């Protein structure tokens, strides 16, 4: 992988910038990283917050042979490696796209498909976190986190989809938990049983197992 890192003091959103470049044929390995996003995006129209210069805000362009949730899994697993290497923090993955420390969100991933490419954006709380969220710590260098993140992406990407699916399963803190699954048109509860080879969540709802491709999941505390 040849990384081509574009740095911005301020930008609307690294995902928006890189998605536009994907149409122009930007190669795999193009990276955008910003000190400040004025319109940082989460999923489903939500926003991603971070004060200037505090956190890692970056997007990576990949051109994988398969477009699936496993691309998110690849970057999420690399984020776990980066958190461990830079801050000694052992984080877990909440399906579908959150990096968690216990029940607090440390990082979020936003994947968007554009012209055959996948732009994967990740915000990792380094020096700042909103109330109720986690961060790596003020002494941690954002550049170190980025370097470990890119090394990790390369390592997982080369390991292949089977390894990524295995790695995701073992890092997924959603498994075996009671969950509420929230989709656009329906909400239901069950127990998260497994993640498929495509990265879909299997939820045991008692009478059957349901396969969920895209949703928000809430971890329910045991009664
Ligand atoms: C995500 O969305 O978690 C995906 C976040 C992706 C952000 C990166 S930053 C670089 C790249 N460029 C972009 O424009 N985006 C990507 P979602 O699961 O929808 O979570 C969004 C929700 O998380 C918000 O509605 C808030 O409740 C919460 N949130 C916002 N900022 C946060 C932060 N810094 N830490 C923890 N939670 C946050």
Tab-separated table of C-alpha atoms and ligand atoms in Angstrom:
chain	number	residue	atom	x	y	z
A	1	UNK	CA	0.000	0.000	0.000
A	2	UNK	CA	1.336	3.452	-0.875
A	3	UNK	CA	-0.178	6.037	1.472
A	4	UNK	CA	-0.620	9.532	0.079
A	5	UNK	CA	-1.580	11.692	3.051
A	6	UNK	CA	-3.233	15.097	2.475
A	7	UNK	CA	-3.280	17.282	5.586
A	8	UNK	CA	-5.770	20.090	6.242
A	9	UNK	CA	-5.842	22.668	9.039
A	10	UNK	CA	-9.573	23.027	8.426
A	11	UNK	CA	-12.014	21.258	6.142
A	12	UNK	CA	-15.760	20.628	6.043
A	13	UNK	CA	-15.358	16.831	6.292
A	14	UNK	CA	-12.477	14.565	5.296
A	15	UNK	CA	-15.056	12.038	4.033
A	16	UNK	CA	-16.749	14.633	1.815
A	17	UNK	CA	-13.389	15.711	0.362
A	18	UNK	CA	-12.165	12.174	-0.302
A	19	UNK	CA	-15.498	10.963	-1.701
A	20	UNK	CA	-15.301	13.744	-4.292
A	21	UNK	CA	-11.724	12.637	-5.178
A	22	UNK	CA	-12.844	9.023	-5.634
A	23	UNK	CA	-14.865	10.062	-8.689
A	24	UNK	CA	-11.742	11.637	-10.181
A	25	UNK	CA	-9.949	8.292	-9.909
A	26	UNK	CA	-7.905	8.959	-6.763
A	27	UNK	CA	-5.842	5.827	-6.052
A	28	UNK	CA	-6.179	3.403	-3.188
A	29	UNK	CA	-4.175	4.688	-0.254
A	30	UNK	CA	-5.221	8.330	-0.608
A	31	UNK	CA	-5.729	9.708	2.909
A	32	UNK	CA	-7.218	12.973	4.187
A	33	UNK	CA	-6.511	14.139	7.747
A	34	UNK	CA	-7.714	17.369	9.346
A	35	UNK	CA	-7.089	19.357	12.545
A	36	UNK	CA	-10.666	20.646	12.402
A	37	UNK	CA	-13.832	19.622	10.614
A	38	UNK	CA	-16.533	22.279	10.314
A	39	UNK	CA	-19.134	19.727	9.169
A	40	UNK	CA	-17.870	16.390	10.504
A	41	UNK	CA	-20.386	13.677	9.722
A	42	UNK	CA	-21.620	10.576	11.512
A	43	UNK	CA	-24.034	8.081	9.980
A	44	UNK	CA	-27.630	8.883	9.030
A	45	UNK	CA	-27.175	12.644	9.001
A	46	UNK	CA	-25.688	12.769	12.505
A	47	UNK	CA	-22.678	14.954	13.261
A	48	UNK	CA	-19.210	14.186	14.585
A	49	UNK	CA	-17.768	16.678	17.069
A	50	UNK	CA	-14.170	17.562	17.930
A	51	UNK	CA	-12.496	20.840	18.922
A	52	UNK	CA	-9.559	22.071	16.766
A	53	UNK	CA	-6.368	20.024	16.991
A	54	UNK	CA	-7.624	17.631	19.682
A	55	UNK	CA	-8.559	14.380	17.944
A	56	UNK	CA	-7.674	12.250	14.940
A	57	UNK	CA	-10.052	12.971	12.066
A	58	UNK	CA	-9.171	11.093	8.922
A	59	UNK	CA	-10.482	9.242	5.896
A	60	UNK	CA	-8.856	6.521	3.830
A	61	UNK	CA	-9.697	5.555	0.255
A	62	UNK	CA	-9.705	1.829	-0.469
A	63	UNK	CA	-10.595	-0.046	-3.639
A	64	UNK	CA	-11.341	-3.501	-2.193
A	65	UNK	CA	-12.389	-6.502	-4.274
A	66	UNK	CA	-15.441	-6.765	-2.055
A	67	UNK	CA	-17.623	-3.946	-0.725
A	68	UNK	CA	-19.051	-5.054	2.590
A	69	UNK	CA	-19.133	-4.313	6.275
A	70	UNK	CA	-15.784	-6.091	6.436
A	71	UNK	CA	-14.132	-2.936	5.064
A	72	UNK	CA	-15.384	-1.121	8.171
A	73	UNK	CA	-14.173	-4.100	10.218
A	74	UNK	CA	-10.682	-3.820	8.687
A	75	UNK	CA	-10.318	-0.160	9.681
A	76	UNK	CA	-11.930	-0.758	13.093
A	77	UNK	CA	-9.494	-3.571	13.885
A	78	UNK	CA	-6.615	-1.298	12.865
A	79	UNK	CA	-8.014	1.343	15.233
A	80	UNK	CA	-7.912	-1.185	18.089
A	81	UNK	CA	-4.264	-1.880	17.273
A	82	UNK	CA	-3.511	1.868	17.233
A	83	UNK	CA	-5.225	2.460	20.605
A	84	UNK	CA	-3.302	-0.420	22.159
A	85	UNK	CA	0.038	0.714	20.703
A	86	UNK	CA	-0.242	4.422	21.536
A	87	UNK	CA	-2.178	4.487	24.811
A	88	UNK	CA	-2.183	0.915	26.099
A	89	UNK	CA	-5.976	0.968	25.839
A	90	UNK	CA	-7.721	-2.322	25.121
A	91	UNK	CA	-10.870	-1.290	23.253
A	92	UNK	CA	-13.664	-3.392	21.736
A	93	UNK	CA	-15.937	-3.125	18.706
A	94	UNK	CA	-19.647	-2.464	18.966
A	95	UNK	CA	-21.546	-3.554	15.878
A	96	UNK	CA	-21.717	-1.984	13.363
A	97	UNK	CA	-19.196	0.847	13.550
A	98	UNK	CA	-18.158	1.950	17.043
A	99	UNK	CA	-14.917	1.529	18.956
A	100	UNK	CA	-15.738	1.275	22.656
A	101	UNK	CA	-13.989	1.337	26.011
A	102	UNK	CA	-16.415	-0.392	28.355
A	103	UNK	CA	-19.680	1.344	27.449
A	104	UNK	CA	-18.113	4.582	26.246
A	105	UNK	CA	-17.519	5.430	22.593
A	106	UNK	CA	-13.875	6.100	21.767
A	107	UNK	CA	-14.122	6.253	17.976
A	108	UNK	CA	-16.674	6.053	15.184
A	109	UNK	CA	-16.369	4.853	11.610
A	110	UNK	CA	-18.277	6.127	8.568
A	111	UNK	CA	-17.933	4.190	5.293
A	112	UNK	CA	-19.259	5.569	2.020
A	113	UNK	CA	-19.173	3.999	-1.431
A	114	UNK	CA	-18.226	6.286	-4.304
A	115	UNK	CA	-17.429	5.251	-7.875
A	116	UNK	CA	-16.323	1.743	-6.940
A	117	UNK	CA	-14.142	2.995	-4.101
A	118	UNK	CA	-14.878	2.863	-0.395
A	119	UNK	CA	-14.052	5.941	1.657
A	120	UNK	CA	-13.694	4.968	5.293
A	121	UNK	CA	-13.640	7.872	7.725
A	122	UNK	CA	-12.697	7.470	11.336
A	123	UNK	CA	-12.753	9.890	14.226
A	124	UNK	CA	-10.691	8.768	17.222
A	125	UNK	CA	-10.968	10.776	20.438
A	126	UNK	CA	-7.381	11.495	21.424
A	127	UNK	CA	-7.224	14.626	23.602
A	128	UNK	CA	-10.962	15.385	23.918
A	129	UNK	CA	-14.205	13.498	24.263
A	130	UNK	CA	-17.777	14.673	24.755
A	131	UNK	CA	-19.476	13.796	28.067
A	132	UNK	CA	-20.032	10.061	28.360
A	133	UNK	CA	-17.444	9.186	25.706
A	134	UNK	CA	-13.863	7.912	26.028
A	135	UNK	CA	-10.539	9.318	24.834
A	136	UNK	CA	-6.982	8.034	24.572
A	137	UNK	CA	-5.379	10.777	26.687
A	138	UNK	CA	-3.925	14.260	26.332
A	139	UNK	CA	-0.342	12.969	26.095
A	140	UNK	CA	-0.999	10.775	23.069
A	141	UNK	CA	0.232	12.043	19.688
A	142	UNK	CA	-2.351	12.140	16.884
A	143	UNK	CA	0.410	11.475	14.367
A	144	UNK	CA	1.416	8.302	16.214
A	145	UNK	CA	-2.198	7.159	16.231
A	146	UNK	CA	-2.457	7.828	12.482
A	147	UNK	CA	0.787	5.981	11.749
A	148	UNK	CA	-0.326	2.908	13.705
A	149	UNK	CA	-3.779	3.104	12.142
A	150	UNK	CA	-2.397	3.058	8.590
A	151	UNK	CA	0.053	0.255	9.432
A	152	UNK	CA	-2.827	-1.701	10.925
A	153	UNK	CA	-5.086	-1.179	7.913
A	154	UNK	CA	-2.330	-2.452	5.656
A	155	UNK	CA	-1.731	-5.499	7.846
A	156	UNK	CA	-5.404	-6.480	8.133
A	157	UNK	CA	-6.111	-5.718	4.466
A	158	UNK	CA	-3.303	-8.041	3.420
A	159	UNK	CA	-4.396	-10.726	5.887
A	160	UNK	CA	-7.648	-11.045	3.913
A	161	UNK	CA	-11.383	-11.109	4.521
A	162	UNK	CA	-11.472	-14.409	6.432
A	163	UNK	CA	-8.910	-13.106	8.936
A	164	UNK	CA	-10.786	-9.807	9.205
A	165	UNK	CA	-14.079	-11.603	9.855
A	166	UNK	CA	-12.381	-13.758	12.509
A	167	UNK	CA	-10.675	-10.735	14.091
A	168	UNK	CA	-13.923	-8.789	14.093
A	169	UNK	CA	-15.826	-11.602	15.780
A	170	UNK	CA	-13.297	-11.913	18.562
A	171	UNK	CA	-13.164	-8.129	19.157
A	172	UNK	CA	-16.939	-7.610	18.937
A	173	UNK	CA	-18.332	-6.689	22.364
A	174	UNK	CA	-21.908	-6.827	21.012
A	175	UNK	CA	-21.869	-10.624	20.801
A	176	UNK	CA	-23.806	-12.505	23.487
A	177	UNK	CA	-25.391	-9.285	24.713
A	178	UNK	CA	-29.064	-8.396	24.859
A	179	UNK	CA	-29.562	-5.746	22.201
A	180	UNK	CA	-32.213	-3.444	20.807
A	181	UNK	CA	-31.919	-3.272	17.018
A	182	UNK	CA	-33.170	-0.004	15.558
A	183	UNK	CA	-33.883	0.136	11.834
A	184	UNK	CA	-35.640	2.846	9.814
A	185	UNK	CA	-38.971	1.021	9.839
A	186	UNK	CA	-38.695	-1.386	12.763
A	187	UNK	CA	-37.199	-1.913	16.204
A	188	UNK	CA	-36.806	-5.276	17.941
A	189	UNK	CA	-34.868	-6.854	20.789
A	190	UNK	CA	-32.931	-10.083	21.040
A	191	UNK	CA	-29.529	-11.517	21.833
A	192	UNK	CA	-26.645	-10.844	19.439
A	193	UNK	CA	-25.542	-14.351	18.469
A	194	UNK	CA	-22.905	-14.008	15.754
A	195	UNK	CA	-21.517	-11.965	12.883
A	196	UNK	CA	-21.677	-13.547	9.412
A	197	UNK	CA	-18.817	-13.825	6.942
A	198	UNK	CA	-20.211	-10.642	5.337
A	199	UNK	CA	-20.256	-8.780	8.622
A	200	UNK	CA	-24.033	-8.949	9.152
A	201	UNK	CA	-25.285	-9.283	12.733
A	202	UNK	CA	-27.276	-12.403	13.649
A	203	UNK	CA	-29.789	-11.729	16.407
A	204	UNK	CA	-31.557	-14.512	18.277
A	205	UNK	CA	-35.144	-13.330	18.844
A	206	UNK	CA	-36.373	-16.552	20.471
A	207	UNK	CA	-38.486	-18.052	17.709
A	208	UNK	CA	-35.810	-17.534	15.062
A	209	UNK	CA	-32.542	-15.829	14.208
A	210	UNK	CA	-32.682	-12.593	12.253
A	211	UNK	CA	-29.881	-11.346	10.018
A	212	UNK	CA	-29.304	-7.589	10.144
A	213	UNK	CA	-27.289	-5.842	7.435
A	214	UNK	CA	-27.632	-2.223	8.591
A	215	UNK	CA	-29.038	-0.784	11.801
A	216	UNK	CA	-28.224	0.996	15.026
A	217	UNK	CA	-27.751	-1.289	17.995
A	218	UNK	CA	-28.222	-0.432	21.658
A	219	UNK	CA	-26.585	-2.700	24.239
A	220	UNK	CA	-29.204	-3.441	26.899
A	221	UNK	CA	-28.035	-3.962	30.437
A	222	UNK	CA	-28.996	-7.281	31.929
A	223	UNK	CA	-32.265	-6.899	33.868
B	1	LIG	C1	-20.097	7.603	13.695
B	1	LIG	O1	-21.390	7.932	13.401
B	1	LIG	O2	-19.702	7.162	14.734
B	1	LIG	C2	-19.116	7.879	12.550
B	1	LIG	C3	-18.200	9.013	12.872
B	1	LIG	C4	-17.193	9.222	11.762
B	1	LIG	C5	-16.380	10.465	11.968
B	1	LIG	C6	-15.239	10.579	10.987
B	1	LIG	S1	-14.191	11.906	11.378
B	1	LIG	C7	-13.390	11.777	9.862
B	1	LIG	C8	-14.454	11.439	8.830
B	1	LIG	N1	-15.027	12.645	8.269
B	1	LIG	C9	-16.328	12.790	8.610
B	1	LIG	O3	-17.056	13.752	8.277
B	1	LIG	N2	-16.704	11.725	9.360
B	1	LIG	C10	-15.627	10.778	9.529
B	1	LIG	P1	-22.630	7.584	14.323
B	1	LIG	O4	-22.623	6.152	14.722
B	1	LIG	O5	-23.798	8.128	13.590
B	1	LIG	O6	-22.380	8.424	15.637
B	1	LIG	C11	-22.611	9.810	15.684
B	1	LIG	C12	-23.021	10.158	17.110
B	1	LIG	O7	-21.904	10.006	17.986
B	1	LIG	C13	-23.474	11.603	17.279
B	1	LIG	O8	-24.837	11.747	17.034
B	1	LIG	C14	-23.114	11.887	18.731
B	1	LIG	O9	-24.148	11.409	19.579
B	1	LIG	C15	-21.913	11.015	18.977
B	1	LIG	N3	-20.644	11.769	18.860
B	1	LIG	C16	-20.375	12.886	18.146
B	1	LIG	N4	-19.084	13.220	18.280
B	1	LIG	C17	-18.520	12.298	19.107
B	1	LIG	C18	-17.207	12.087	19.639
B	1	LIG	N5	-16.177	12.875	19.334
B	1	LIG	N6	-17.034	11.012	20.456
B	1	LIG	C19	-18.041	10.184	20.784
B	1	LIG	N7	-19.289	10.319	20.313
B	1	LIG	C20	-19.532	11.371	19.480
